[in-house]
Coordinates of C-alpha atoms in Angstrom, one line a residue:
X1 CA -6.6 4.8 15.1
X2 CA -4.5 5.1 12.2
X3 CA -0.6 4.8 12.3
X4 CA 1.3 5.4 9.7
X5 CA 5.6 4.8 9.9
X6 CA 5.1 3.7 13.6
X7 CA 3.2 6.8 14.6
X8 CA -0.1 6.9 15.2
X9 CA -2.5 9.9 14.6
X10 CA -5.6 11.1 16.3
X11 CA -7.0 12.1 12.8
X12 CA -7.6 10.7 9.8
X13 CA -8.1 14.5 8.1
X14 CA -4.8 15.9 7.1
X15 CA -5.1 19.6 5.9
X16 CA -3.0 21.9 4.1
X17 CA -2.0 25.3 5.2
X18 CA -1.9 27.3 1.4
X19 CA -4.4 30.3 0.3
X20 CA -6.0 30.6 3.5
X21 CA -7.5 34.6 3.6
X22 CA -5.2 35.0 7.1
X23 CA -3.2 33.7 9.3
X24 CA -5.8 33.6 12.1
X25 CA -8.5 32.1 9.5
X26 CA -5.5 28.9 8.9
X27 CA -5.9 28.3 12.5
X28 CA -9.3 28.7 13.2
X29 CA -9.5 26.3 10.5
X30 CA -7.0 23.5 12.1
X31 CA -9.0 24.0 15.1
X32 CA -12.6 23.2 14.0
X33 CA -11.0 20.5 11.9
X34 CA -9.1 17.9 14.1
X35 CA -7.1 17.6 11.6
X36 CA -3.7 15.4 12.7
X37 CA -1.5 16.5 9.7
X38 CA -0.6 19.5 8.5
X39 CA 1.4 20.1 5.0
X40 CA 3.8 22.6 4.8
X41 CA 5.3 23.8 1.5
X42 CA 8.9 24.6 1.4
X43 CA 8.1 27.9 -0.3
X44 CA 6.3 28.8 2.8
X45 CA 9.9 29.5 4.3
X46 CA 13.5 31.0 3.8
X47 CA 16.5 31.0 4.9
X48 CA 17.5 35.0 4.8
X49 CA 16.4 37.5 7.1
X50 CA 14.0 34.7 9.1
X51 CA 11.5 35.2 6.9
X52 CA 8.8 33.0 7.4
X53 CA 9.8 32.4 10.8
X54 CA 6.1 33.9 11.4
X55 CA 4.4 31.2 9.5
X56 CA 6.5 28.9 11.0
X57 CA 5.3 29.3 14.5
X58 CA 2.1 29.4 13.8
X59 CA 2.1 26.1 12.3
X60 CA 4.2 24.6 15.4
X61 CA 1.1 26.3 17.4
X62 CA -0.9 24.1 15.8
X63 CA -0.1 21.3 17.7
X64 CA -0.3 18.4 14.9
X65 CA 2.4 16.5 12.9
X66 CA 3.8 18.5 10.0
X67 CA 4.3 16.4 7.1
X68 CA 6.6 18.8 4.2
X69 CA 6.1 18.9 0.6
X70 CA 7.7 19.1 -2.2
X71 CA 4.7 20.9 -4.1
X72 CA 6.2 22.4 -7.4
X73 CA 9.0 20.1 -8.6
X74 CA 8.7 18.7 -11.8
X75 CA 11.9 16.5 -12.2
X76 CA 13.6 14.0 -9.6
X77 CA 16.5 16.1 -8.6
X78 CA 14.5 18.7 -7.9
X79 CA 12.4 17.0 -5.8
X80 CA 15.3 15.1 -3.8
X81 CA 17.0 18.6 -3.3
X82 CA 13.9 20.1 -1.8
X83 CA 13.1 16.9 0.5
X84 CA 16.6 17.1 2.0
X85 CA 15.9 20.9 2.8
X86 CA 12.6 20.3 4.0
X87 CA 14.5 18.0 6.2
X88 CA 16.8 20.2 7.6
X89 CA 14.0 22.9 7.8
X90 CA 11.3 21.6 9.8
X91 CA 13.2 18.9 11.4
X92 CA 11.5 15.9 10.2
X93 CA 12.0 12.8 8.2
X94 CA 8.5 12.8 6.6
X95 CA 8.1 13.9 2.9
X96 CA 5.0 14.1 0.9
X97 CA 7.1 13.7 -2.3
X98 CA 5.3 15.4 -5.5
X99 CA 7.1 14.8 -8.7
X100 CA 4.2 16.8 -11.5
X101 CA 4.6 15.6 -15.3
X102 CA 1.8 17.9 -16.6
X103 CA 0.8 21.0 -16.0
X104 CA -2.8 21.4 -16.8
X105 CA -3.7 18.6 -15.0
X106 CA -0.9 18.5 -12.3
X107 CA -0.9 14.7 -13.3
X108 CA 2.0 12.9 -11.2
X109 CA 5.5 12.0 -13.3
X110 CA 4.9 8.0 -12.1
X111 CA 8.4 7.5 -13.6
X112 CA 10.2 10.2 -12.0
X113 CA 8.3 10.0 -8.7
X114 CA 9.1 6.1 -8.4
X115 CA 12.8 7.0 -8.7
X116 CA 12.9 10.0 -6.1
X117 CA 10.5 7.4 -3.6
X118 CA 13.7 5.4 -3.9
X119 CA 16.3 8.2 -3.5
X120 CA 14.8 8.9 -0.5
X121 CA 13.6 5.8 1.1
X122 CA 17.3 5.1 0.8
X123 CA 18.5 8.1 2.7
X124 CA 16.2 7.4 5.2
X125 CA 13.6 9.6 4.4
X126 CA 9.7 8.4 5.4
X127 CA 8.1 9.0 2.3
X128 CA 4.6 9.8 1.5
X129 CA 4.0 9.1 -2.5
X130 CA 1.4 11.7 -4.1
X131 CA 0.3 9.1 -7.1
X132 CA -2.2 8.0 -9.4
X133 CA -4.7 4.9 -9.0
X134 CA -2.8 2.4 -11.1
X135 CA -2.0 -0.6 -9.5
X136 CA 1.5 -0.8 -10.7
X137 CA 2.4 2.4 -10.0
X138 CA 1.6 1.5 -6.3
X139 CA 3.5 -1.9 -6.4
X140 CA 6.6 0.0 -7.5
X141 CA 6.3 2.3 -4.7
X142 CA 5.9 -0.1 -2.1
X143 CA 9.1 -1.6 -3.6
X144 CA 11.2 1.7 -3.6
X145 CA 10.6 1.5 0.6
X146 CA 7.3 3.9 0.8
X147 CA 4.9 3.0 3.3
X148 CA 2.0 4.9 2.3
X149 CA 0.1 5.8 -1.0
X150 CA -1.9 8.9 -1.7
X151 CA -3.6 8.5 -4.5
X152 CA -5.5 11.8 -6.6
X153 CA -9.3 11.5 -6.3
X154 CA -9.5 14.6 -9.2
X155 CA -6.6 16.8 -10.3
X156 CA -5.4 19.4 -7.6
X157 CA -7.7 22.4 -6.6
X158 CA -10.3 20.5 -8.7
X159 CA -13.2 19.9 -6.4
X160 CA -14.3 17.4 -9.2
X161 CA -14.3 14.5 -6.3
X162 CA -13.3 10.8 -6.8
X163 CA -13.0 10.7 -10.4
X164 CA -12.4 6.7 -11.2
X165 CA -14.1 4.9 -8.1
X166 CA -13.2 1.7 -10.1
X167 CA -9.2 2.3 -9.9
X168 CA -9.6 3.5 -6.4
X169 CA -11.6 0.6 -5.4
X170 CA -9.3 -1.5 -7.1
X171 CA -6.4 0.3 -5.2
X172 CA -8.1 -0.6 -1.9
X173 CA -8.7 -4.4 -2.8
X174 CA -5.4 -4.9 -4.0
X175 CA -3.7 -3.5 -0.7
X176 CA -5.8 -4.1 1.7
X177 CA -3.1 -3.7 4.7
X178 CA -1.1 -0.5 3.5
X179 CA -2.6 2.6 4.6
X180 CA -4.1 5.0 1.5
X181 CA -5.0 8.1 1.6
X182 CA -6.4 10.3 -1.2
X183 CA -4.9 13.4 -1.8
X184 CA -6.1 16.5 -3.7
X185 CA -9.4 16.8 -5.9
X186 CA -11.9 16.5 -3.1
X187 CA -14.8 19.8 -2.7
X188 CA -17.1 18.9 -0.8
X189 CA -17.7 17.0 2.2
X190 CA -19.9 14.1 1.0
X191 CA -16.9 13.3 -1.2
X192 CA -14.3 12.6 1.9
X193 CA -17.4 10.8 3.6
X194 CA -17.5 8.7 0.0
X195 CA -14.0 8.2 -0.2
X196 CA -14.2 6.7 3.7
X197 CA -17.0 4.3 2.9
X198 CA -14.5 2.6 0.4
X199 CA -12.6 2.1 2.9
X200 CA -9.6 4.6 2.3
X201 CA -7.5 5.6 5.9
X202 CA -7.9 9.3 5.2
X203 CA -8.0 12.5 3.1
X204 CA -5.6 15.4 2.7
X205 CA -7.0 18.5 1.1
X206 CA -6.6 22.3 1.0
X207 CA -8.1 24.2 -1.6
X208 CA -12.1 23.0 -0.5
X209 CA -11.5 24.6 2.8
X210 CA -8.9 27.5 2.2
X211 CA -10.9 29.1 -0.6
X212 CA -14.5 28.2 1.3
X213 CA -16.6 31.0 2.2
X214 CA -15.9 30.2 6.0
X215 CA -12.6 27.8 5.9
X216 CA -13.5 27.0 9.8
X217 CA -17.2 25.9 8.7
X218 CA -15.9 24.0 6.0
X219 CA -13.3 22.2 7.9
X220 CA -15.8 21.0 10.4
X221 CA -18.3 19.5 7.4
X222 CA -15.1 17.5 6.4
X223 CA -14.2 16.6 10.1
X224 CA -17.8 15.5 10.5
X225 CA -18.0 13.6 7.0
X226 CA -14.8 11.6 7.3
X227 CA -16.2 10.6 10.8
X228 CA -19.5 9.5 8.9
X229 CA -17.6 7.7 6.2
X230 CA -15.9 5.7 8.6
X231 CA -18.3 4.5 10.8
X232 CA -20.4 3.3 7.4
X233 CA -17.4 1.7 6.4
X234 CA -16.8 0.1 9.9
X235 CA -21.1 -1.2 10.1
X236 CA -19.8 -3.2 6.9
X237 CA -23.1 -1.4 4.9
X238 CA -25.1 -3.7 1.9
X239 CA -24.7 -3.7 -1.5
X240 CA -26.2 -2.2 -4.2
X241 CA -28.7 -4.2 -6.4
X242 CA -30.4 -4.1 -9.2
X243 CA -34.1 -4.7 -8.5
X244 CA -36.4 -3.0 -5.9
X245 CA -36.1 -5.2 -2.2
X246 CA -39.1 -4.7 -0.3
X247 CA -38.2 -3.9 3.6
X248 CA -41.8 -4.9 4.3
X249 CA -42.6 -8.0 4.8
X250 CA -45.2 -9.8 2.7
X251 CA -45.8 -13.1 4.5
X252 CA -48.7 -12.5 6.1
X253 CA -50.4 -10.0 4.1
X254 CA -54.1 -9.6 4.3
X255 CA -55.3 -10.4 0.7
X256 CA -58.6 -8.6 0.1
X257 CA -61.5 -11.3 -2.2

Protein backbone atom coordinates (compact mmCIF):
# COMPACT_ATOMS: atom_id res chain seq x y z
CA UNK A 1 0.00 0.00 0.00
CA UNK A 2 1.32 3.27 -0.60
CA UNK A 3 1.54 6.04 2.08
CA UNK A 4 2.51 9.16 1.42
CA UNK A 5 3.01 12.01 4.61
CA UNK A 6 1.88 9.28 7.10
CA UNK A 7 -1.30 8.47 5.24
CA UNK A 8 -1.74 5.63 3.46
CA UNK A 9 -3.98 5.25 0.22
CA UNK A 10 -5.92 2.44 -1.15
CA UNK A 11 -4.85 3.61 -4.67
CA UNK A 12 -2.09 4.23 -6.47
CA UNK A 13 -4.30 6.17 -9.43
CA UNK A 14 -4.91 9.76 -8.52
CA UNK A 15 -7.35 11.58 -10.94
CA UNK A 16 -8.28 14.90 -11.66
CA UNK A 17 -11.77 16.35 -11.65
CA UNK A 18 -11.35 19.20 -14.86
CA UNK A 19 -13.29 18.99 -18.37
CA UNK A 20 -15.28 16.20 -17.54
CA UNK A 21 -18.72 16.48 -20.08
CA UNK A 22 -20.92 16.42 -16.49
CA UNK A 23 -20.97 16.28 -13.23
CA UNK A 24 -22.48 12.75 -13.17
CA UNK A 25 -19.86 11.57 -15.89
CA UNK A 26 -16.78 12.94 -13.05
CA UNK A 27 -18.23 10.53 -10.82
CA UNK A 28 -19.05 7.72 -12.79
CA UNK A 29 -15.55 8.16 -13.59
CA UNK A 30 -14.07 8.17 -9.85
CA UNK A 31 -16.08 5.21 -9.38
CA UNK A 32 -14.90 2.79 -12.15
CA UNK A 33 -11.45 4.09 -11.35
CA UNK A 34 -10.51 3.47 -7.62
CA UNK A 35 -8.88 6.19 -7.82
CA UNK A 36 -7.56 7.32 -3.97
CA UNK A 37 -6.75 11.04 -4.94
CA UNK A 38 -8.68 13.52 -6.32
CA UNK A 39 -7.22 17.10 -7.42
CA UNK A 40 -9.15 19.95 -6.98
CA UNK A 41 -8.36 23.37 -8.70
CA UNK A 42 -8.87 26.36 -6.71
CA UNK A 43 -10.77 27.94 -9.66
CA UNK A 44 -13.25 25.26 -9.23
CA UNK A 45 -14.58 27.37 -6.19
CA UNK A 46 -15.56 30.85 -4.77
CA UNK A 47 -16.06 32.57 -2.13
CA UNK A 48 -19.42 34.81 -3.16
CA UNK A 49 -22.80 33.71 -3.36
CA UNK A 50 -21.54 29.72 -2.55
CA UNK A 51 -20.72 29.28 -5.79
CA UNK A 52 -19.22 26.12 -6.36
CA UNK A 53 -20.56 24.78 -3.30
CA UNK A 54 -22.19 22.18 -5.90
CA UNK A 55 -18.94 21.04 -7.19
CA UNK A 56 -17.81 20.96 -3.84
CA UNK A 57 -20.07 18.31 -2.59
CA UNK A 58 -19.83 16.27 -5.20
CA UNK A 59 -16.15 15.91 -4.79
CA UNK A 60 -16.64 15.21 -0.82
CA UNK A 61 -19.16 12.46 -2.29
CA UNK A 62 -16.47 10.97 -3.67
CA UNK A 63 -15.20 9.59 -0.82
CA UNK A 64 -11.20 9.85 -1.62
CA UNK A 65 -8.49 12.30 -0.27
CA UNK A 66 -8.62 15.65 -2.03
CA UNK A 67 -5.26 16.78 -2.75
CA UNK A 68 -5.60 21.00 -3.99
CA UNK A 69 -3.74 22.57 -6.74
CA UNK A 70 -2.31 25.43 -7.55
CA UNK A 71 -2.83 24.84 -11.45
CA UNK A 72 -2.31 28.29 -13.26
CA UNK A 73 0.31 30.25 -11.16
CA UNK A 74 3.23 31.29 -12.87
CA UNK A 75 5.33 33.04 -10.17
CA UNK A 76 6.06 32.01 -6.34
CA UNK A 77 3.81 34.45 -4.72
CA UNK A 78 1.17 33.52 -6.62
CA UNK A 79 1.43 30.20 -5.91
CA UNK A 80 1.97 30.54 -1.99
CA UNK A 81 -1.23 32.86 -1.99
CA UNK A 82 -3.36 30.30 -3.68
CA UNK A 83 -1.90 27.22 -1.34
CA UNK A 84 -2.88 29.17 1.75
CA UNK A 85 -6.47 29.53 0.29
CA UNK A 86 -6.67 26.22 -0.87
CA UNK A 87 -5.92 25.59 2.69
CA UNK A 88 -8.52 27.43 4.20
CA UNK A 89 -10.96 26.16 1.41
CA UNK A 90 -10.96 22.54 1.46
CA UNK A 91 -9.57 22.14 4.84
CA UNK A 92 -6.40 20.45 4.15
CA UNK A 93 -2.72 20.74 4.41
CA UNK A 94 -1.89 18.91 1.13
CA UNK A 95 -0.75 21.06 -1.94
CA UNK A 96 0.10 19.90 -5.31
CA UNK A 97 2.15 23.01 -5.84
CA UNK A 98 2.49 24.02 -9.77
CA UNK A 99 4.80 26.92 -10.36
CA UNK A 100 4.61 26.97 -14.80
CA UNK A 101 7.65 28.87 -16.53
CA UNK A 102 6.40 28.28 -20.12
CA UNK A 103 3.50 28.38 -21.62
CA UNK A 104 3.52 26.21 -24.65
CA UNK A 105 4.86 23.53 -22.95
CA UNK A 106 3.53 24.16 -19.37
CA UNK A 107 7.27 23.28 -18.45
CA UNK A 108 7.65 23.73 -14.52
CA UNK A 109 9.67 27.18 -13.23
CA UNK A 110 12.29 24.63 -11.20
CA UNK A 111 13.55 27.88 -9.68
CA UNK A 112 10.47 29.38 -8.56
CA UNK A 113 8.86 26.08 -7.61
CA UNK A 114 11.95 25.11 -5.28
CA UNK A 115 11.36 28.39 -3.50
CA UNK A 116 7.50 28.13 -2.94
CA UNK A 117 8.28 24.02 -1.83
CA UNK A 118 10.17 25.88 0.81
CA UNK A 119 7.62 28.65 1.60
CA UNK A 120 5.38 26.15 2.27
CA UNK A 121 7.04 23.25 3.83
CA UNK A 122 7.84 25.98 6.26
CA UNK A 123 4.35 26.92 7.05
CA UNK A 124 3.52 23.60 7.53
CA UNK A 125 2.03 22.86 4.40
CA UNK A 126 2.47 18.90 2.90
CA UNK A 127 3.69 19.58 -0.35
CA UNK A 128 3.35 17.63 -3.45
CA UNK A 129 6.13 19.14 -6.07
CA UNK A 130 4.79 19.01 -9.91
CA UNK A 131 8.61 18.78 -11.43
CA UNK A 132 10.79 17.77 -14.15
CA UNK A 133 13.07 14.50 -14.21
CA UNK A 134 16.38 16.22 -13.33
CA UNK A 135 17.97 14.83 -10.55
CA UNK A 136 18.85 18.09 -9.00
CA UNK A 137 15.79 19.54 -9.27
CA UNK A 138 14.57 16.58 -7.05
CA UNK A 139 17.49 16.85 -4.40
CA UNK A 140 16.53 20.47 -3.94
CA UNK A 141 13.03 19.59 -3.26
CA UNK A 142 13.62 17.06 -0.87
CA UNK A 143 15.72 19.71 0.89
CA UNK A 144 13.01 22.48 0.83
CA UNK A 145 10.86 19.72 3.30
CA UNK A 146 8.73 17.91 0.28
CA UNK A 147 8.12 14.41 0.68
CA UNK A 148 7.00 13.47 -2.68
CA UNK A 149 8.02 14.10 -6.33
CA UNK A 150 5.77 14.20 -9.34
CA UNK A 151 7.62 14.24 -12.10
CA UNK A 152 5.99 15.17 -16.04
CA UNK A 153 6.00 12.04 -18.17
CA UNK A 154 5.00 14.56 -21.47
CA UNK A 155 3.83 18.13 -21.17
CA UNK A 156 0.14 18.53 -19.65
CA UNK A 157 -2.92 17.35 -21.82
CA UNK A 158 -0.24 15.84 -24.03
CA UNK A 159 -1.05 12.17 -24.20
CA UNK A 160 2.56 11.93 -25.70
CA UNK A 161 3.42 9.31 -22.71
CA UNK A 162 6.80 8.96 -20.88
CA UNK A 163 8.85 11.11 -22.88
CA UNK A 164 12.70 10.50 -21.39
CA UNK A 165 12.46 6.93 -19.80
CA UNK A 166 16.28 7.48 -19.19
CA UNK A 167 15.70 10.68 -16.75
CA UNK A 168 12.77 8.93 -15.26
CA UNK A 169 14.63 5.77 -14.75
CA UNK A 170 17.36 7.71 -13.38
CA UNK A 171 14.82 9.53 -11.05
CA UNK A 172 13.80 6.10 -9.71
CA UNK A 173 17.44 4.78 -9.08
CA UNK A 174 18.57 7.69 -7.49
CA UNK A 175 15.63 7.73 -4.91
CA UNK A 176 14.72 4.58 -4.48
CA UNK A 177 12.85 5.19 -0.88
CA UNK A 178 10.89 8.54 -1.70
CA UNK A 179 7.62 7.95 -3.21
CA UNK A 180 7.27 9.28 -7.18
CA UNK A 181 4.65 9.75 -8.98
CA UNK A 182 4.24 10.98 -12.55
CA UNK A 183 2.02 13.59 -13.19
CA UNK A 184 0.46 14.82 -16.52
CA UNK A 185 1.38 13.68 -20.15
CA UNK A 186 0.02 10.14 -19.88
CA UNK A 187 -2.92 8.93 -22.85
CA UNK A 188 -3.34 5.80 -22.77
CA UNK A 189 -3.32 3.05 -20.43
CA UNK A 190 -0.25 0.97 -21.54
CA UNK A 191 1.60 4.15 -20.66
CA UNK A 192 0.56 4.17 -16.74
CA UNK A 193 1.06 0.24 -16.83
CA UNK A 194 4.80 1.35 -18.38
CA UNK A 195 5.38 3.97 -16.05
CA UNK A 196 4.52 1.08 -13.01
CA UNK A 197 6.92 -1.40 -14.45
CA UNK A 198 9.71 1.16 -13.67
CA UNK A 199 8.82 1.08 -10.66
CA UNK A 200 7.06 4.61 -10.10
CA UNK A 201 4.31 4.60 -6.77
CA UNK A 202 1.62 6.04 -9.08
CA UNK A 203 0.08 8.23 -11.75
CA UNK A 204 -2.09 11.29 -11.61
CA UNK A 205 -3.85 12.21 -14.79
CA UNK A 206 -6.97 14.00 -16.19
CA UNK A 207 -7.21 14.96 -19.58
CA UNK A 208 -6.85 10.98 -21.00
CA UNK A 209 -9.92 10.20 -19.11
CA UNK A 210 -12.05 13.55 -18.97
CA UNK A 211 -11.87 14.08 -22.74
CA UNK A 212 -12.19 10.05 -23.49
CA UNK A 213 -15.05 9.01 -25.47
CA UNK A 214 -16.43 7.21 -22.24
CA UNK A 215 -14.36 8.84 -19.21
CA UNK A 216 -15.77 5.77 -16.97
CA UNK A 217 -14.32 3.14 -19.68
CA UNK A 218 -11.24 4.93 -19.73
CA UNK A 219 -10.76 5.23 -16.08
CA UNK A 220 -11.10 1.48 -15.63
CA UNK A 221 -8.30 0.65 -18.54
CA UNK A 222 -6.00 2.84 -16.29
CA UNK A 223 -7.26 1.25 -13.01
CA UNK A 224 -6.61 -2.11 -14.66
CA UNK A 225 -3.15 -0.99 -16.22
CA UNK A 226 -1.60 0.47 -13.13
CA UNK A 227 -2.65 -2.79 -11.39
CA UNK A 228 -0.75 -4.75 -14.33
CA UNK A 229 2.25 -2.44 -14.11
CA UNK A 230 2.60 -3.17 -10.60
CA UNK A 231 2.43 -6.66 -10.29
CA UNK A 232 5.28 -6.83 -13.40
CA UNK A 233 7.19 -4.55 -11.42
CA UNK A 234 6.61 -6.63 -8.12
CA UNK A 235 7.56 -10.44 -10.28
CA UNK A 236 10.98 -8.50 -10.64
CA UNK A 237 10.58 -9.25 -14.83
CA UNK A 238 14.11 -10.00 -17.09
CA UNK A 239 15.93 -7.87 -18.99
CA UNK A 240 16.14 -6.98 -22.30
CA UNK A 241 18.93 -8.40 -24.57
CA UNK A 242 20.37 -8.10 -27.51
CA UNK A 243 20.50 -11.51 -29.21
CA UNK A 244 17.65 -13.99 -29.75
CA UNK A 245 17.43 -16.62 -26.34
CA UNK A 246 15.94 -19.78 -27.21
CA UNK A 247 13.18 -20.91 -24.52
CA UNK A 248 13.49 -24.34 -25.99
CA UNK A 249 15.85 -26.37 -24.92
CA UNK A 250 18.49 -27.83 -27.28
CA UNK A 251 20.29 -30.47 -25.14
CA UNK A 252 18.80 -33.33 -26.29
CA UNK A 253 17.81 -32.61 -29.61
CA UNK A 254 17.33 -35.42 -32.11
CA UNK A 255 19.96 -34.66 -34.86
CA UNK A 256 18.73 -36.17 -38.11
CA UNK A 257 22.25 -38.09 -40.43
Amino acid sequence: MLSVYGTELSSRLMLGTAQYPSPAILADAFAKSNAGIATVSLRRESGQDRAGQDFWSLIQSLGVQILPNTAGCHTVKEAVTTAHMAREVFGTKWIKLEVIGEEDTLQPDVFGLVEAARILSEDGFQVFPYTTEDLVVADRLLNAGCEVLMPWGAPIGSGLGLNNTFGLRAMRAHFPDVPLVIDAGLGLPSQAAQAMEMGFDAVLLNTAVAKAGSPADMAHAFALALEAGRAAYLADPMEPRDMAAPSSPVIGKAFLS
